Each structure stands twice: as C-alpha cells, then as structure tokens.
Amino acid sequence: MEPAVELRYVDDGIAQIRMQDRVSKNTFSMPLAEGLIAAFGEVSEHERCKVVILTGYDSYFASGGTKESLLLLSDGKGKFTDVDLYSLALNCPVPVIAAMQGHGIGGGFALGMFADFPILSRESIYTTNFMKYGFTPGMGATFILPRKLGITLAEEMMIVARTYRGEELQRRGVPFPVLPRAEVAAYAFDLAKDIAEKPRVSLVTLKDHLVESLRSGLPATIDQELEMHERTFHRPEIRDRIETLFGR
C-alpha cells in the first residue's frame, strides 16, 4: 500500500509533499496527519531544501476532518489543536506552494490558505463548510481566510458555508492563480524552480519577516476558535447534523 503522504525531492532544492490517502479521500485521517507532520518536519531540517510543493491526488487536495473525528469533538473528546496541521505551512522555514489541484474542504481549504503561494483549479470545489454542521470554524480559518481572501468573501464563505468552484472564486477576485486542473502541477513546479534559484538563507530570512505577524497573531485566534467551539460544538443538534449531513 502506498503511504498516505509521500515526500520526494523532485528537483534540486524542491520538495514535494503529496497527500494521497485514497481510503479517506484525503480527510485528516491519522495516517494523513502523521504523514504531514513527519514530512514537514523532515523538509524543515533539510539544509538544501528551498521550497515545498504541497499537493493532493486526482481530484482531491484535502478534505478536512473525518466524520469520526468530528463526532469525537462534538462529544467533547478532544480539540482540533490536539493535532496541529493548520500551522505546518506557515511555520515551515522555507516557502510553501499549495498546488490545490483538487477539492479543498473545511480544514483542508484552510490548510492550503496557510501556504505562501496557493494555486487553485477551476474545476475543483472549495468550501469552509464548518457552519453546514452548525459549529463555528476552526483550524485557524477565521484568522487566515480574511487575510488571504479579503473580509467580504471570507465572511461569506464561513457564514453561508456553501461550495464554490475555483472558476467562481476567480471571478470573485481571489488574489492567486486559478488554472485548469491539468495545469496546476506544472505551474507550481515552474514557480518552485524560480524560488529555488535563490539562496536558502535569504529565502528563510525573508519568509520569517513576511509572515512574522501571522505567526505571532495566530495563537490568539486559535484560542478564540476553541472558545467558540466550547459554545457551539457540544450541542446535540450538532452531532445530529454531522451524522446526517457529512459527505453530502
């Protein structure tokens, strides 16, 4: 069986982290979560790595929490911070390109937004569907979406919780590339090659400077998201909505 996460070095200075948990369709299963943490840990320590491409497989980028994990959270058996996936790209010392060739759902969409260079596909679905189940967003979504998408679109995505095709988000003016799915990987690789031409120490130094306010500001918002979850997540109606609506 192939691993849930594959790390390989596709060119000099370029690492690719590929999420490929076909059993869970790239929901945050334990194999996927453990694989992501291990892969980002390795590239962070790799002295020759200058840029990371984070991508998925086929029509899936990342699909957010599993049904089982959401039910456990609803029952008060854990918090989304128990496994920190949301800050992996932000805290990676080198630039991260999120080649979001497939669907980005819930926390999976937030995962991509924490990258330095998100790239969407026109055909794919993107949604922050937390409120579909009746609980407030987590995974740092309330922090990163307004900063990456603008407050108006971010509020709409989080409160209304509907799905958007990449082509619609392109029309709405998202400030990063939205390409045909078949072109996302090549675009990401070309961008990575441009980045990898620069000295690693300069890339790390500049990224530290550019994202310092994000790194320092995120923890307070995570605490606020946890407080909102305490008020919203543990109600019986939330468990019912997860049971009946998950996967629809």
Coordinates of C-alpha atoms in Angstrom, one line a residue:
M1 CA 0.0 0.0 0.0
E2 CA 1.2 3.5 -0.8
P3 CA 1.8 5.8 2.2
A4 CA -0.9 8.4 3.0
V5 CA 1.7 11.1 2.5
E6 CA 4.6 10.9 0.0
L7 CA 7.7 13.1 0.4
R8 CA 10.1 13.3 -2.5
Y9 CA 12.6 15.7 -3.9
V10 CA 11.6 16.5 -7.4
D11 CA 14.5 18.8 -8.3
D12 CA 17.4 20.5 -6.7
G13 CA 16.1 22.3 -3.6
I14 CA 12.4 21.4 -4.4
A15 CA 10.5 19.0 -2.1
Q16 CA 7.0 17.7 -3.0
I17 CA 4.6 16.6 -0.2
R18 CA 1.8 14.7 -1.8
M19 CA -1.3 13.8 0.2
Q20 CA -2.7 10.5 -1.2
D21 CA -4.9 8.8 1.4
R22 CA -7.3 7.3 -1.1
V23 CA -9.1 5.3 1.6
S24 CA -10.2 8.5 3.4
K25 CA -10.2 10.8 0.3
N26 CA -7.6 13.0 2.0
T27 CA -9.7 13.7 5.1
F28 CA -7.5 14.2 8.1
S29 CA -7.1 10.6 9.0
M30 CA -4.4 9.6 11.5
P31 CA -2.1 8.3 8.7
L32 CA -2.5 11.5 6.8
A33 CA -2.0 13.7 9.8
E34 CA 1.1 11.8 11.0
G35 CA 2.5 11.7 7.5
L36 CA 2.1 15.5 7.0
I37 CA 3.8 16.3 10.4
A38 CA 6.7 13.9 9.6
A39 CA 7.1 15.3 6.1
F40 CA 7.1 18.9 7.1
G41 CA 9.5 18.0 10.0
E42 CA 11.9 16.5 7.5
V43 CA 11.9 19.3 5.0
S44 CA 12.3 21.9 7.7
E45 CA 15.5 20.3 8.8
H46 CA 16.8 19.6 5.3
E47 CA 19.6 22.2 4.7
R48 CA 19.3 22.0 0.9
C49 CA 15.5 22.3 0.7
K50 CA 14.5 25.8 -0.5
V51 CA 10.8 25.4 -1.4
V52 CA 8.0 22.9 -0.7
I53 CA 5.1 22.0 -3.1
L54 CA 2.1 20.6 -1.1
T55 CA -0.4 18.8 -3.3
G56 CA -3.0 16.1 -3.3
Y57 CA -4.1 13.3 -5.7
D58 CA -6.5 13.2 -8.6
S59 CA -9.5 15.5 -7.7
Y60 CA -8.7 15.8 -4.0
F61 CA -6.4 18.3 -2.3
A62 CA -7.5 18.0 1.4
S63 CA -11.0 17.2 2.7
G64 CA -10.9 18.3 6.3
G65 CA -11.9 16.3 9.4
T66 CA -13.1 12.8 9.2
K67 CA -16.7 12.1 10.3
E68 CA -15.3 10.1 13.3
S69 CA -13.1 12.9 14.4
L70 CA -15.9 15.5 14.2
L71 CA -18.2 13.3 16.3
L72 CA -15.5 12.9 18.9
L73 CA -15.0 16.7 19.0
S74 CA -18.8 17.1 19.3
D75 CA -18.7 14.7 22.3
G76 CA -16.0 16.7 24.0
K77 CA -13.4 14.1 23.4
G78 CA -10.6 16.3 22.1
K79 CA -9.9 19.6 20.4
F80 CA -8.7 20.4 16.8
T81 CA -5.5 21.6 18.4
D82 CA -4.6 18.1 19.5
V83 CA -3.1 17.6 16.1
D84 CA -1.7 20.8 14.7
L85 CA -2.0 20.6 10.9
Y86 CA -3.1 24.2 10.2
S87 CA 0.2 25.8 11.0
L88 CA 2.5 23.4 9.2
A89 CA 2.9 25.5 6.0
L90 CA 3.1 28.8 8.0
N91 CA 5.8 27.6 10.3
C92 CA 7.8 25.8 7.6
P93 CA 11.0 27.8 7.3
V94 CA 11.0 27.8 3.5
P95 CA 8.2 29.0 1.2
V96 CA 5.3 26.6 0.6
I97 CA 3.3 26.3 -2.6
A98 CA -0.1 24.8 -2.1
A99 CA -0.9 23.2 -5.5
M100 CA -4.6 22.8 -4.8
Q101 CA -5.4 20.8 -7.9
G102 CA -8.4 19.1 -6.2
H103 CA -11.2 19.8 -3.8
G104 CA -10.3 21.8 -0.6
I105 CA -13.0 21.2 2.1
G106 CA -13.2 22.8 5.6
G107 CA -9.9 22.5 7.3
G108 CA -8.4 21.2 4.1
F109 CA -9.1 24.6 2.4
A110 CA -7.6 26.4 5.4
L111 CA -4.6 24.2 5.2
G112 CA -3.9 25.4 1.7
M113 CA -4.6 29.1 2.6
F114 CA -1.8 29.0 5.2
A115 CA 0.7 28.3 2.3
D116 CA 2.7 31.2 0.9
F117 CA 1.5 30.6 -2.6
P118 CA -1.9 28.9 -3.0
I119 CA -2.9 27.8 -6.5
L120 CA -6.5 26.7 -7.2
S121 CA -8.1 24.7 -10.0
R122 CA -11.1 26.0 -11.9
E123 CA -12.9 22.7 -11.8
S124 CA -12.5 21.9 -8.1
I125 CA -14.7 22.7 -5.1
Y126 CA -13.6 24.9 -2.3
T127 CA -15.6 25.4 0.9
T128 CA -15.3 26.3 4.5
N129 CA -18.3 24.2 5.5
F130 CA -18.0 24.2 9.3
M131 CA -21.3 26.0 9.7
K132 CA -23.0 23.5 7.5
Y133 CA -22.8 21.3 10.5
G134 CA -23.7 24.1 12.8
F135 CA -20.4 24.6 14.6
T136 CA -18.1 27.6 14.2
P137 CA -14.9 27.4 12.1
G138 CA -11.6 26.1 13.5
M139 CA -8.2 25.2 12.1
G140 CA -7.3 28.9 12.0
A141 CA -9.8 29.5 9.3
T142 CA -11.2 32.7 10.9
F143 CA -7.6 34.0 11.0
I144 CA -6.2 33.2 7.6
L145 CA -9.2 33.5 5.3
P146 CA -9.8 37.2 5.8
R147 CA -6.1 37.8 5.2
K148 CA -5.9 35.8 2.1
L149 CA -9.3 36.3 0.5
G150 CA -10.5 39.7 2.0
I151 CA -13.0 40.1 4.7
T152 CA -16.2 40.2 2.5
L153 CA -15.6 36.9 0.7
A154 CA -14.1 35.2 3.8
E155 CA -17.2 36.1 5.9
E156 CA -19.5 34.8 3.1
M157 CA -17.6 31.5 2.8
M158 CA -17.6 30.9 6.6
I159 CA -21.1 32.1 7.4
V160 CA -23.1 30.8 4.4
A161 CA -20.9 27.7 4.2
R162 CA -21.7 26.9 0.6
T163 CA -19.4 25.4 -2.0
Y164 CA -17.6 27.3 -4.8
R165 CA -15.9 26.2 -7.9
G166 CA -12.5 27.6 -8.5
E167 CA -13.7 29.4 -11.5
E168 CA -16.3 31.3 -9.4
L169 CA -13.6 32.3 -6.9
Q170 CA -11.5 33.5 -9.8
R171 CA -14.4 35.7 -10.9
R172 CA -14.8 37.0 -7.3
G173 CA -11.2 38.2 -7.5
V174 CA -9.2 35.8 -5.3
P175 CA -5.6 37.1 -5.5
F176 CA -3.8 34.0 -6.6
P177 CA -3.8 31.8 -9.7
V178 CA -6.8 29.7 -10.7
L179 CA -5.9 27.4 -13.5
P180 CA -7.3 24.3 -15.3
R181 CA -6.6 21.3 -13.0
A182 CA -4.3 19.8 -15.6
E183 CA -2.1 22.9 -15.5
V184 CA -1.8 23.3 -11.7
A185 CA 1.2 20.9 -11.2
A186 CA 3.3 22.4 -14.0
Y187 CA 2.6 25.9 -12.8
A188 CA 3.6 25.0 -9.3
F189 CA 6.8 23.4 -10.4
D190 CA 7.8 26.3 -12.6
L191 CA 7.2 28.6 -9.6
A192 CA 9.2 26.4 -7.4
K193 CA 12.1 26.4 -9.8
D194 CA 12.1 30.2 -9.8
I195 CA 12.1 30.2 -6.0
A196 CA 14.8 27.5 -5.7
E197 CA 17.3 29.7 -7.7
K198 CA 17.6 32.0 -4.6
P199 CA 19.9 31.3 -1.6
R200 CA 18.2 29.3 1.1
V201 CA 19.3 31.7 3.9
S202 CA 17.8 34.6 2.0
L203 CA 14.5 32.7 1.5
V204 CA 14.3 31.8 5.1
T205 CA 15.1 35.3 6.3
L206 CA 12.6 36.9 4.0
K207 CA 9.8 34.5 4.8
D208 CA 10.4 35.0 8.6
H209 CA 10.0 38.7 8.0
L210 CA 6.9 38.5 5.8
V211 CA 4.9 36.1 8.0
E212 CA 6.1 37.2 11.4
S213 CA 2.7 39.0 12.1
L214 CA 0.8 35.9 11.0
R215 CA 2.9 33.6 13.2
S216 CA 2.6 35.9 16.2
G217 CA -1.1 36.6 15.7
L218 CA -2.4 33.1 15.0
P219 CA -2.3 31.7 18.6
A220 CA -4.7 34.2 20.0
T221 CA -7.2 33.4 17.2
I222 CA -6.8 29.7 17.8
D223 CA -7.8 30.3 21.5
Q224 CA -10.8 32.3 20.4
E225 CA -11.8 29.5 18.0
L226 CA -11.6 27.0 20.8
E227 CA -13.8 29.2 23.0
M228 CA -16.4 29.3 20.2
H229 CA -16.3 25.6 19.9
E230 CA -17.0 25.3 23.6
R231 CA -20.2 27.2 23.0
T232 CA -21.2 25.6 19.7
F233 CA -19.7 22.2 19.2
H234 CA -21.2 20.1 22.0
R235 CA -24.9 20.7 21.4
P236 CA -27.0 17.6 20.5
E237 CA -28.2 19.2 17.2
I238 CA -24.5 19.4 16.0
R239 CA -24.0 15.7 16.4
D240 CA -27.2 15.1 14.5
R241 CA -26.1 17.4 11.7
I242 CA -22.7 15.6 11.4
E243 CA -24.4 12.2 11.4
T244 CA -26.9 13.2 8.7
L245 CA -25.0 15.7 6.5
F246 CA -21.4 14.5 6.4
G247 CA -20.3 13.7 2.9
R248 CA -23.4 15.3 1.3

